[in-house]
Short mmCIF file of C-alpha atoms in Angstrom, two decimals:
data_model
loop_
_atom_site.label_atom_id
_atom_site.label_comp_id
_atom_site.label_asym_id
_atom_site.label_seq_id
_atom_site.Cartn_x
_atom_site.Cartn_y
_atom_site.Cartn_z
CA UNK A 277 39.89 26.14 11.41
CA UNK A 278 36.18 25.48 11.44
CA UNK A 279 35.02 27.23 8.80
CA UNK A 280 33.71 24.58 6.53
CA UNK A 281 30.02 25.04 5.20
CA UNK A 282 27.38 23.20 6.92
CA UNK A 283 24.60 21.82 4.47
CA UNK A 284 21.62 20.37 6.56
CA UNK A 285 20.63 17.01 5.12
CA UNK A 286 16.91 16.69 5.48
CA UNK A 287 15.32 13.03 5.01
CA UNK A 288 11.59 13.67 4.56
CA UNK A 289 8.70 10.58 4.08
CA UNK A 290 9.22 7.69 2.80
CA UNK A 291 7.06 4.82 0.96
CA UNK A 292 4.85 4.22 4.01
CA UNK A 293 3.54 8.01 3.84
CA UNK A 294 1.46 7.12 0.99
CA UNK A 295 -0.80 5.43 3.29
CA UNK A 296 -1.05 7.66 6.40
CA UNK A 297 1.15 10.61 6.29
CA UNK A 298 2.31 11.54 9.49
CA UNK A 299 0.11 14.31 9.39
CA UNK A 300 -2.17 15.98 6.47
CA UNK A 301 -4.36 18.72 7.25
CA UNK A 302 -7.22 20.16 5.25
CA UNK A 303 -5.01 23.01 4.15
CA UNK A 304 -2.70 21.86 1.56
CA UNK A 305 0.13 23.68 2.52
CA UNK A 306 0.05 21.46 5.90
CA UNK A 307 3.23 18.91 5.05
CA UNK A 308 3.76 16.48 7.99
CA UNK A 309 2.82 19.40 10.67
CA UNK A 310 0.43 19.76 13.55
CA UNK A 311 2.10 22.27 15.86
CA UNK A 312 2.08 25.85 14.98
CA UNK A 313 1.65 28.44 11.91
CA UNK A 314 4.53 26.51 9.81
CA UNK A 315 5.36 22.44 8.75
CA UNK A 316 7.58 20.30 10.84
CA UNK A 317 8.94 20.33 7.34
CA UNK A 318 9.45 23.82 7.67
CA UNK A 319 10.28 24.03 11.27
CA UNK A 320 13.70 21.61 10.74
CA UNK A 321 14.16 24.47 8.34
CA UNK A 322 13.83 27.17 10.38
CA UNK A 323 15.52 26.22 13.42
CA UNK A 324 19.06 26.30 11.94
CA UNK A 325 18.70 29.89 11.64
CA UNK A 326 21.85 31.78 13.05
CA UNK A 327 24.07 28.96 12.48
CA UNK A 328 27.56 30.13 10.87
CA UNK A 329 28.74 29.10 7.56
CA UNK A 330 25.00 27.42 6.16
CA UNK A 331 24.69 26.59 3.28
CA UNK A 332 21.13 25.89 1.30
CA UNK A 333 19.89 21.85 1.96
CA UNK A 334 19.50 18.54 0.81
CA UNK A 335 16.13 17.32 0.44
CA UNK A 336 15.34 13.60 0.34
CA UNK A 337 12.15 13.15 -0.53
CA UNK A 338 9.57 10.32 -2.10
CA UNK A 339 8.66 11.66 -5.78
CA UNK A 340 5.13 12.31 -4.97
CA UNK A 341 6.07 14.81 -2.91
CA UNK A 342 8.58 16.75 -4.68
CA UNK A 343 6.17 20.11 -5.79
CA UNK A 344 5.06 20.02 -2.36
CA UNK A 345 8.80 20.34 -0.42
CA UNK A 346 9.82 23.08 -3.20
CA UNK A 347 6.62 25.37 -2.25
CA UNK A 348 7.70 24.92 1.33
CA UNK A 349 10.82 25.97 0.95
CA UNK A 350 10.17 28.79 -1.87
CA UNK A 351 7.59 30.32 1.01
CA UNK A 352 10.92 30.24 3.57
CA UNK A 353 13.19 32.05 0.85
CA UNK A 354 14.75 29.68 0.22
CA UNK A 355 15.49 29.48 -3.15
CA UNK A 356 18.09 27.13 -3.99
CA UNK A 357 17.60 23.69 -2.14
CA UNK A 358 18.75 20.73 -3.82
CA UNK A 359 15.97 18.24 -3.45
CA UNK A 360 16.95 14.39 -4.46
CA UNK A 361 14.24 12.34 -5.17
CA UNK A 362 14.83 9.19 -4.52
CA UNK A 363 12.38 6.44 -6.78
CA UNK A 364 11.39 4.01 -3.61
CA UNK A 365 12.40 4.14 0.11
CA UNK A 366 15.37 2.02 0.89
CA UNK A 367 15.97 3.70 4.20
CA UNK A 368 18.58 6.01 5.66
CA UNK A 369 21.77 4.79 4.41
CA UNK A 370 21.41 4.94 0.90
CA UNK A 371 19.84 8.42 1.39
CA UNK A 372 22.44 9.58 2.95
CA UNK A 373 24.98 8.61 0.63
CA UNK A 374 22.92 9.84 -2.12
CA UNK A 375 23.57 13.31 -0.13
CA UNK A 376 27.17 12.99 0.29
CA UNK A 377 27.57 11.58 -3.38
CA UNK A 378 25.80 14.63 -4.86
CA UNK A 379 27.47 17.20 -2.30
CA UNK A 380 31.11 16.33 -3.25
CA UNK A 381 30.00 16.81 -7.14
CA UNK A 382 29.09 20.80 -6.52
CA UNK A 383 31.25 21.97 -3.17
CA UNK A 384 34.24 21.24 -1.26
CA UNK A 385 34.18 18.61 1.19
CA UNK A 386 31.37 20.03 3.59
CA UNK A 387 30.06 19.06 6.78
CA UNK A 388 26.87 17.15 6.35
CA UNK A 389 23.97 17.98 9.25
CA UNK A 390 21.61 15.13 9.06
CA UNK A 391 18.02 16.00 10.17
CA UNK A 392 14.45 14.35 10.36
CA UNK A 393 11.49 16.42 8.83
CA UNK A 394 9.77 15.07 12.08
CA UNK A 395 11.36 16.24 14.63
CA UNK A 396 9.96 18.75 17.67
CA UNK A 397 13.22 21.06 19.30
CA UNK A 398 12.12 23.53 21.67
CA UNK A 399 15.59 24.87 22.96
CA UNK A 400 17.49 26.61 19.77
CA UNK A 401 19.88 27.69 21.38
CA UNK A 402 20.99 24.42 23.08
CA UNK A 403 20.75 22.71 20.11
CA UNK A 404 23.02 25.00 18.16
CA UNK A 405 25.51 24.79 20.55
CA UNK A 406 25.74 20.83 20.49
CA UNK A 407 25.61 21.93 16.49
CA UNK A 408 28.49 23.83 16.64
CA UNK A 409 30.41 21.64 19.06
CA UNK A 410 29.52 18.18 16.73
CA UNK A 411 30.88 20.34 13.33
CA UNK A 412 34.84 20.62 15.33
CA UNK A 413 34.31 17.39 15.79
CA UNK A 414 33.01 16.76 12.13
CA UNK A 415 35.51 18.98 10.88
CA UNK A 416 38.28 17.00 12.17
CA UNK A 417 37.00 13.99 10.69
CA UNK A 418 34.87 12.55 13.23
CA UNK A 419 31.61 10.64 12.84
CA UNK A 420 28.96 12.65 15.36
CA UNK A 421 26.00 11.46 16.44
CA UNK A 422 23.52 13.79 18.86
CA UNK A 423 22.47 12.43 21.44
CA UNK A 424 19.28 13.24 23.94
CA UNK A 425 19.92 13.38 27.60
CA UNK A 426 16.93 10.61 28.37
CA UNK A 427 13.52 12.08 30.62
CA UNK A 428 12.22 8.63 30.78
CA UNK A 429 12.85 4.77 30.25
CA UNK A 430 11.19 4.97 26.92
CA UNK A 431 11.56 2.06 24.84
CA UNK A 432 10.38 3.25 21.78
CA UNK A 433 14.19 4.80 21.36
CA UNK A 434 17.72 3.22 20.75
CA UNK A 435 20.01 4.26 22.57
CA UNK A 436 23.63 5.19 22.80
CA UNK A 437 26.34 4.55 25.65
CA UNK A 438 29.17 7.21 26.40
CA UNK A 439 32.66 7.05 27.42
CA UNK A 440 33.05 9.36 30.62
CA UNK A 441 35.95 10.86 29.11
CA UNK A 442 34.85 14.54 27.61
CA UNK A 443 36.51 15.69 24.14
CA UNK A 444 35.53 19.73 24.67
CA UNK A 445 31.73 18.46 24.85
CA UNK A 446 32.08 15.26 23.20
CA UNK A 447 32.56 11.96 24.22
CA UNK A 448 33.28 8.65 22.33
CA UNK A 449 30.79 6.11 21.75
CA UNK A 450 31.09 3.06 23.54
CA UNK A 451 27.99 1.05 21.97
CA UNK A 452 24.95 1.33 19.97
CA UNK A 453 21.69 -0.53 21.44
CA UNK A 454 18.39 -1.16 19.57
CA UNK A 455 15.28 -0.35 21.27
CA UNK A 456 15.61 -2.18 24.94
CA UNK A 457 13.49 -3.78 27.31
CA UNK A 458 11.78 -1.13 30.26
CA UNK A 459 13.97 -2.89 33.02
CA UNK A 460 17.23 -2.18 30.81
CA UNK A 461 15.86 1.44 29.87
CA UNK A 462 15.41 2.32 33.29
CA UNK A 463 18.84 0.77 33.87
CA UNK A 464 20.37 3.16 31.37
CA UNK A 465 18.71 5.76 32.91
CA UNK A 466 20.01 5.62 36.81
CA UNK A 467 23.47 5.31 35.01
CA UNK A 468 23.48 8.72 33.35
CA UNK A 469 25.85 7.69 30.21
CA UNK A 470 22.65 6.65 28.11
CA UNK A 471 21.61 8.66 25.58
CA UNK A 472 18.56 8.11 23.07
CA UNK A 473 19.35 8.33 19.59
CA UNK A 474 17.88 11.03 18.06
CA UNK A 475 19.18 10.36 14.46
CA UNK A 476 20.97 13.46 13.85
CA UNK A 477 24.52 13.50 12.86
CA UNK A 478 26.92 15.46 11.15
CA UNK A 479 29.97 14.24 9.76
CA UNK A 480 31.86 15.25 6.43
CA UNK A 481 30.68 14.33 3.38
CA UNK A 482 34.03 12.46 2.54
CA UNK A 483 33.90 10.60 5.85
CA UNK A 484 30.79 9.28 5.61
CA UNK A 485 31.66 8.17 1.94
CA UNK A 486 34.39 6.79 3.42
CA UNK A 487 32.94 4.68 6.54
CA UNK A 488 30.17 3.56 4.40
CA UNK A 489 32.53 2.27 1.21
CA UNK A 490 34.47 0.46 4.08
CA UNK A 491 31.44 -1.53 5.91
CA UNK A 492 29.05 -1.14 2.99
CA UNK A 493 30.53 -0.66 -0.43
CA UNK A 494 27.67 -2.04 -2.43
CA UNK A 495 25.32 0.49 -1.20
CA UNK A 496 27.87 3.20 -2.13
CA UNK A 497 28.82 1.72 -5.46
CA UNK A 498 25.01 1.48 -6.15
CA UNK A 499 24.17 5.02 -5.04
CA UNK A 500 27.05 5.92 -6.80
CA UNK A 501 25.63 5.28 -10.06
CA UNK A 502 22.49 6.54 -9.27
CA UNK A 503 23.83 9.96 -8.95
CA UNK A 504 25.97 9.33 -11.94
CA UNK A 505 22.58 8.36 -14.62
CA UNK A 506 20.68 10.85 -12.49
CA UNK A 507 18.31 13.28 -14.34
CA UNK A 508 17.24 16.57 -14.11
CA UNK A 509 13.77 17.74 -14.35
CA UNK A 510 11.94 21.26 -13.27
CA UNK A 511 15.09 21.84 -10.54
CA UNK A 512 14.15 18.10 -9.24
CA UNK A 513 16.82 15.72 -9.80
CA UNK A 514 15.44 12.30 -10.20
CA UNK A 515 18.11 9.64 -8.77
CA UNK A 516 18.46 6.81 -11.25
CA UNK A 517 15.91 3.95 -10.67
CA UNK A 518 17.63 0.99 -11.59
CA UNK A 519 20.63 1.81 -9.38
CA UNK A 520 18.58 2.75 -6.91
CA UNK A 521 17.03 -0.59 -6.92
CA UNK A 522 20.03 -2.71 -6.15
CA UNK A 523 20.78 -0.76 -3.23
CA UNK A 524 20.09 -3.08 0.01
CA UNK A 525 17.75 -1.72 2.55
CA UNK A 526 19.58 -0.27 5.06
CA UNK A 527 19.87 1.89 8.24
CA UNK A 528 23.05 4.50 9.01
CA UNK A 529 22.64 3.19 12.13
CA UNK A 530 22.98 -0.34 11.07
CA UNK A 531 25.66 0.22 8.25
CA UNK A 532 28.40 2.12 10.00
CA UNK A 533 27.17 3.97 13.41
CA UNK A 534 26.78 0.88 15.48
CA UNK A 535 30.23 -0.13 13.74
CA UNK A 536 32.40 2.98 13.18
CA UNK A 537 35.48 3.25 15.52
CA UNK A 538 35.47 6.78 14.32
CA UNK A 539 32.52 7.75 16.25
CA UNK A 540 31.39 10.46 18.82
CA UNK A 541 28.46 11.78 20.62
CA UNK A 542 27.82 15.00 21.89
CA UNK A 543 24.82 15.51 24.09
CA UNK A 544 21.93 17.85 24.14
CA UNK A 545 19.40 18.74 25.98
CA UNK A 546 16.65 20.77 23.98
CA UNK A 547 12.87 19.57 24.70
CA UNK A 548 13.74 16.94 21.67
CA UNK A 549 10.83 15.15 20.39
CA UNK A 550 10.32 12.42 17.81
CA UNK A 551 6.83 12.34 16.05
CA UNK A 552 7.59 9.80 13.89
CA UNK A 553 4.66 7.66 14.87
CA UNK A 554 1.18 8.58 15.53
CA UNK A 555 2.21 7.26 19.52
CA UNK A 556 4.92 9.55 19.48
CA UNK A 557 2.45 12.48 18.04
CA UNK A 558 -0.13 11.46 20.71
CA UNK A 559 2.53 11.94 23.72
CA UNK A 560 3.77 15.37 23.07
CA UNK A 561 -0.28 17.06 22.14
CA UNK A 562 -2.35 18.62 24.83
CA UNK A 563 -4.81 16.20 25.78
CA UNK A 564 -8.10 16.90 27.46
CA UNK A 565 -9.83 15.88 30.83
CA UNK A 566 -10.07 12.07 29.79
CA UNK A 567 -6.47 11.75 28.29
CA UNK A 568 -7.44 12.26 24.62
CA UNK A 569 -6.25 14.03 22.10
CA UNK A 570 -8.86 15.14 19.37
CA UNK A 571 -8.24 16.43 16.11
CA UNK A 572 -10.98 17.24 13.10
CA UNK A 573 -15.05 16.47 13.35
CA UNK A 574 -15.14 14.13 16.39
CA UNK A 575 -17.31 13.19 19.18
CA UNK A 576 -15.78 10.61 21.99
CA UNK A 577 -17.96 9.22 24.42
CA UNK A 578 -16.85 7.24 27.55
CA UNK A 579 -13.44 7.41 25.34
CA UNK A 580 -10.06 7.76 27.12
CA UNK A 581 -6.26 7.87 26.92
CA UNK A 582 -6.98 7.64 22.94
CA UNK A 583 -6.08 9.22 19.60
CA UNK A 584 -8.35 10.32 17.29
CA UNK A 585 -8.04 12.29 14.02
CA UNK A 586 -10.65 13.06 11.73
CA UNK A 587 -9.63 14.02 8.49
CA UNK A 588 -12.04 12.89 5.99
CA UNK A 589 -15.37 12.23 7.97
CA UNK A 590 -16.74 12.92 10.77
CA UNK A 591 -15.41 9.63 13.73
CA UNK A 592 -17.60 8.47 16.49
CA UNK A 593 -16.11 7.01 19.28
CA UNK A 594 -17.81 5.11 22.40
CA UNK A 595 -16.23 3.35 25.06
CA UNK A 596 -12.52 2.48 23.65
CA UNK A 597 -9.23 3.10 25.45
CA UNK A 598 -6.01 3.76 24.74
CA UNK A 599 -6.49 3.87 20.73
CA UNK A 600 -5.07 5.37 17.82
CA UNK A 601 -7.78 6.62 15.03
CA UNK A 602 -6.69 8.18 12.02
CA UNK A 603 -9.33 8.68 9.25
CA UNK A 604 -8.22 10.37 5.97
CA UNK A 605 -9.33 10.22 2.75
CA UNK A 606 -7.22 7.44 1.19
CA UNK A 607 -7.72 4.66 4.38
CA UNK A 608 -8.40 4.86 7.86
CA UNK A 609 -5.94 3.04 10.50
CA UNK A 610 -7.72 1.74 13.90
CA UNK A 611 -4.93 0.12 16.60
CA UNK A 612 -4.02 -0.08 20.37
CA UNK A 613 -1.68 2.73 20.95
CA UNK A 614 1.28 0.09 22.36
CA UNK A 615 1.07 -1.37 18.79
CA UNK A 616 0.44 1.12 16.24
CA UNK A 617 4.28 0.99 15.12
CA UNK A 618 3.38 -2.20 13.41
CA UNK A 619 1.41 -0.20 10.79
CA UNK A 620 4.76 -0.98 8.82
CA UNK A 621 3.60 -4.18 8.33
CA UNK A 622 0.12 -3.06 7.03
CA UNK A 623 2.33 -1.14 4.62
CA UNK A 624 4.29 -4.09 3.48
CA UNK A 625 1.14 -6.25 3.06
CA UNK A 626 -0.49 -3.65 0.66
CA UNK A 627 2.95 -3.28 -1.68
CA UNK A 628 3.19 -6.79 -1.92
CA UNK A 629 -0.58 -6.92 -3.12
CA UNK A 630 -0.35 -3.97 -5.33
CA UNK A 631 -3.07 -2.31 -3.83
CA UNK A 632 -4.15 0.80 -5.30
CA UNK A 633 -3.74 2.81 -1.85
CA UNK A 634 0.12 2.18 -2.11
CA UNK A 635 0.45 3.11 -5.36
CA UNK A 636 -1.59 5.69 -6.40
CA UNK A 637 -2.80 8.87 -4.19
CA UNK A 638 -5.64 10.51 -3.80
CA UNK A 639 -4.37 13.94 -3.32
CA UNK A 640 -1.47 15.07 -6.46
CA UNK A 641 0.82 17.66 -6.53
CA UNK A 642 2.12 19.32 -9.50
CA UNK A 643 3.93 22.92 -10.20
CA UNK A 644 0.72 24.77 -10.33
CA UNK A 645 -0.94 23.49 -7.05
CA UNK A 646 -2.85 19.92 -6.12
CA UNK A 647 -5.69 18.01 -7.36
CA UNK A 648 -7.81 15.65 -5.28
CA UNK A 649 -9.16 12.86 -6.87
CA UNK A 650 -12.82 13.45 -5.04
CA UNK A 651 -14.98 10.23 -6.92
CA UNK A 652 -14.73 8.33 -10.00
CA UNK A 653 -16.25 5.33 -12.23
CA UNK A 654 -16.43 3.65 -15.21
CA UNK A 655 -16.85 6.70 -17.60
CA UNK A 656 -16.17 9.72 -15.47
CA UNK A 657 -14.04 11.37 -12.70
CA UNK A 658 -14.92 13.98 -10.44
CA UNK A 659 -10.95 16.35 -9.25
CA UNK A 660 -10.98 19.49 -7.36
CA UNK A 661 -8.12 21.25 -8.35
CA UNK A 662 -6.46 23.82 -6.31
CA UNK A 663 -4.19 26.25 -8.63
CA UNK A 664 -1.60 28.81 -6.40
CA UNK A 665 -1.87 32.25 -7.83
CA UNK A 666 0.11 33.20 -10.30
CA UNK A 667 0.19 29.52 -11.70
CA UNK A 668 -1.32 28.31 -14.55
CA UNK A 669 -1.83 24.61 -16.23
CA UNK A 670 -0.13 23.37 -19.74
CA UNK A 671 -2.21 24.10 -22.53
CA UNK A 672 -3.43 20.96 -23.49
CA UNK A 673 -5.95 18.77 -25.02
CA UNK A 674 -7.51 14.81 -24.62
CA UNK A 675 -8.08 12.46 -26.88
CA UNK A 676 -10.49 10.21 -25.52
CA UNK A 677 -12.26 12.49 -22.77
CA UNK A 678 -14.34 15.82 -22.27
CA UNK A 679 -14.01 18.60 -19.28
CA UNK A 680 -16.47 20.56 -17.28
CA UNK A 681 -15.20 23.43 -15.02
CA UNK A 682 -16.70 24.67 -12.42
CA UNK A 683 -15.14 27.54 -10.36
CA UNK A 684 -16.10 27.17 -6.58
CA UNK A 685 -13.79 30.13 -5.81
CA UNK A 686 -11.43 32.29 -6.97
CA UNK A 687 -10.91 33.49 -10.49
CA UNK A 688 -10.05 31.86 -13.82
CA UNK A 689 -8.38 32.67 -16.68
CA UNK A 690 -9.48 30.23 -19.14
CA UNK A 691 -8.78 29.20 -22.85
CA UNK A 692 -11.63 26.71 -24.20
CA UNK A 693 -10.78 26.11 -28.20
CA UNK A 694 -10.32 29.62 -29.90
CA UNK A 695 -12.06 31.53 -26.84
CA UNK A 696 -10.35 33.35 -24.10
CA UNK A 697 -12.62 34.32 -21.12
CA UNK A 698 -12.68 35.31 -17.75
CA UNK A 699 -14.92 32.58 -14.94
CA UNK A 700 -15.57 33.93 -11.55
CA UNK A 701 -17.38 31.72 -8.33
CA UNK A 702 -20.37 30.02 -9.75
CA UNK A 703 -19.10 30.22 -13.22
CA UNK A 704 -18.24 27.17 -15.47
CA UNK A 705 -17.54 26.10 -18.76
CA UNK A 706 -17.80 22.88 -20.72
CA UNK A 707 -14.69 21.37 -22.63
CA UNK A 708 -15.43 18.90 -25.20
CA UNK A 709 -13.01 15.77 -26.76
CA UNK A 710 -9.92 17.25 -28.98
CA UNK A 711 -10.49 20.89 -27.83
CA UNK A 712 -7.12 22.67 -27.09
CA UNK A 713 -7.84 23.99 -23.36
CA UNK A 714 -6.14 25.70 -20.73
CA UNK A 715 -6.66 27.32 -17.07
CA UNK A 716 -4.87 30.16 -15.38
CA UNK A 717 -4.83 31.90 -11.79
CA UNK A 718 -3.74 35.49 -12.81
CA UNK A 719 -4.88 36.36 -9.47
CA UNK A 720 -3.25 36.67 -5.91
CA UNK A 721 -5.85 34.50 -4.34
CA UNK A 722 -5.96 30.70 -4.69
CA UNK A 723 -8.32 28.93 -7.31
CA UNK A 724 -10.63 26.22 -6.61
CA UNK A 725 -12.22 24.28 -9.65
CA UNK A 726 -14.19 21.61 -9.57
CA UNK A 727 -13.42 19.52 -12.82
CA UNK A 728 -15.65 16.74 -13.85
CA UNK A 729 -14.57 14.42 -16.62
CA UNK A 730 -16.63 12.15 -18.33
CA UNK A 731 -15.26 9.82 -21.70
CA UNK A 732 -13.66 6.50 -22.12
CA UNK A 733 -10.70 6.83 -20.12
CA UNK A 734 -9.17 9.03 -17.48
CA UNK A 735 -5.64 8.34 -17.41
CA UNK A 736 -3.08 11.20 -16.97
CA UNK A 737 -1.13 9.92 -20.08
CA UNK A 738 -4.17 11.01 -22.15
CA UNK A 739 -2.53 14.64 -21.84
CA UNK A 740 -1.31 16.18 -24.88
CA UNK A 741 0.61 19.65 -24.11
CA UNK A 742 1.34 22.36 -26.88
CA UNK A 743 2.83 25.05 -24.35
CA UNK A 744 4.21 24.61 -20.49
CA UNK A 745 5.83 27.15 -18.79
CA UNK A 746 7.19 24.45 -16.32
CA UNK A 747 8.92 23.11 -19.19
CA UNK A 748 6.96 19.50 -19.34
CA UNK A 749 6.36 19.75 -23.39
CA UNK A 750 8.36 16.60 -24.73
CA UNK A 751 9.56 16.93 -28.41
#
């Protein structure tokens, strides 16, 4: 009777992780991680292993990251995600209709498992067993929300009020409420039928559909056609941008959770964490004698009860409290810790100025590996580019600049005009205007090249390919 698949919907970044990802370590493979050997990314991955009937996921992810969530998952086996990628952030709702749309095109009517790609779970086993007990629910055509049995009056969560009548584990939900005041959250807490919200759900992809076209319908009629003039490229399918565009804004929560009739929670109790703000990251780190937690090249002096991450330069701290510090290499965010959710509207004061830190990143992925834009000016830029073995860049050629390589480790493969030679560490190799060029990792190692370019203009459409085994030669 419960046998329907289970495909784990994972929402992962948004607009605002342009500016300060939740968490970007030197090593590139690090995608919005600080805990362990693998990603939070990957972890929300992981942790649904041994649950029956699953099938591969949906990823929902911001463009920029697309090359980024497929090496992720190719390094976790698995092989055959489907990863949406959705042309600006426009929250949770359309996402997960985007989901639902694109699920009901290629399998039977499923059971959707909504998940954060920021989320810490140290219990497995408690948290497949609410799993299992939300999909009967699901399966039966139930809207399920999971729901954390509270440690604290924390206000930085909404939370969710229970009936006291229990459905085989579940119970139905008697009232949605938005982030409350500490004398209500410690209210909820003494009564025991609070739960916080910890934005995972699963429901059926024709239910959700359903609820959504019923208190939403231009959000699903939008998303709709987004799927519909969706296009494929390299496995990525790009939702439609104008589509996407008319879509309002919106929370699940908002659109049909706090409004459903059809709508259950089961709780859990799992060590579940929410890192998705640098407070949130700061609570659940090991902190040392003074109440700090230190990441990167620091030095704090007469510093306490503070956050400070150094991923760019080296940060000096003396005689601050209760801070967060983030330094990377696109901008560096200074707040009180009590406020640093507001960075949102930091965010929304760069987009409406266009300013280049919003738009355009430092750091780029692409099939072969990452470049990082490391200093440029009028009539020259200075990449380092980081190529995964085995991977190798289109076969190209620029109009209007020249190329010097320098390998800084590794070893390259490299085809400068008619010549075809081999560059180890220390080598290089200049590349002038008009000359056909390409670079290649043959090697199981990674390659580092440092790539100066020098001409009248640097701009990525200056690219002309002749071969691409990634398929990006246009006719």
């Amino acid at each position: 009777m419960y046998s329907s698949k289970i495909i784990p919907v994972i929402i992962s970044g948004g607009s605002g992780t342009r500016l300060w990802p939740l968490a970007r370590k030197k090593h590139p493979k690090q995608y919005f991680s600080f805990f362990g050997n693998n990603t939070l990314f990957q972890d929300t991955i992981i942790r649904l292993k041994g649950l029956a009937n699953l099938s591969d996921p949906i990823i929902i992810c911001n463009v920029d990251h697309r090359f980024l969530v497929a090496e992720q998952c190719q390094q976790l086996g698995v092989i055959n995600p489907t990863i949406l990628l959705e042309p600006l952030g426009k929250n949770t709702a359309p996402a997960i209709a985007a989901a639902a749309l694109q699920s009901l095109k290629y399998s039977d009517d499923s059971v959707l498992l909504v998940l954060s790609a920021d989320h810490i779970i140290d219990d497995i086993d408690s948290f497949h067993n609410a799993i299992n007990i939300a999909n009967k629910q699901a399966t039966e055509g139930k809207m399920v929300a999971l729901g954390v049995l509270p440690t604290s009056s924390n206000t930085n969560f909404g939370y969710i009020k229970s009936s006291s009548e229990n459905n085989n584990g579940a119970f139905k939900v008697e009232e949605f409420i938005e982030k409350p005041t500490l004398s209500k959250a410690k209210e909820f807490l003494e009564q025991g039928n609070y739960f916080w919200n910890s934005g995972i759900f699963m429901f059926k992809a024709s239910t959700v559909i359903s609820e959504l076209s019923t208190y939403t319908p231009l959000t699903v009629k939008a998303v709709r056609r987004s799927i519909d003039r969706a296009s494929e490229d390299l496995g990525f399918i790009h939702l439609d941008k104008k589509a996407f565009e008319s879509c309002h804004s919106n929370s699940i929560d908002y659109a049909i959770m706090e409004k459903s009739i059809n709508l259950v929670i089961v709780p859990f109790n799992a060590g579940w964490s929410d890192v998705g703000s640098w407070s949130a990251l700061y609570e659940v780190s090991k902190k040392d004698q003074n109440g700090n937690v230190l990441s990167g090249d620091t030095i704090a002096v007469d510093t306490s009860n503070s956050y400070v991450n150094a991923n760019h330069h080296m940060v000096a701290t003396i005689g601050v409290d209760n801070l967060i510090i983030v330094d990377t290499p696109d901008a560096t965010l200074i707040a009180s810790k009590d406020r640093v959710d507001e960075v949102k509207r930091v965010v929304k004061s760069l987009q409406a100025n266009e300013h280049e830190v919003v738009i355009k990143n430092r750091k780029v992925y692409r099939p072969w590996g990452w470049y990082d834009s490391i200093e440029e000016g009028l009539y020259f830029q200075v990449k380092r580019l980081h190529v995964n073995p085995g991977a190798k860049l289109s076969l190209q050629m620029h109009h209007k600049r020249a190329e010097h390589w320098v390998v800084v480790s590794g070893s390259a493969t490299v085809t400068n005009g008619e010549d075809i030679f081999t560059l180890s560490q220390g080598d290089s190799t200049y590349i002038p205007i008009k000359t056909i060029h390409c670079l290649e990792n043959k090697t199981k190692q990674f390659l580092e090249v440092i790539e100066v370019q020098s001409g009248s203009y640097m701009g990525e459409d200056d690219i002309i390919r002749f071969e691409d085994i990634y398929g990006r030669v246009k006719s």
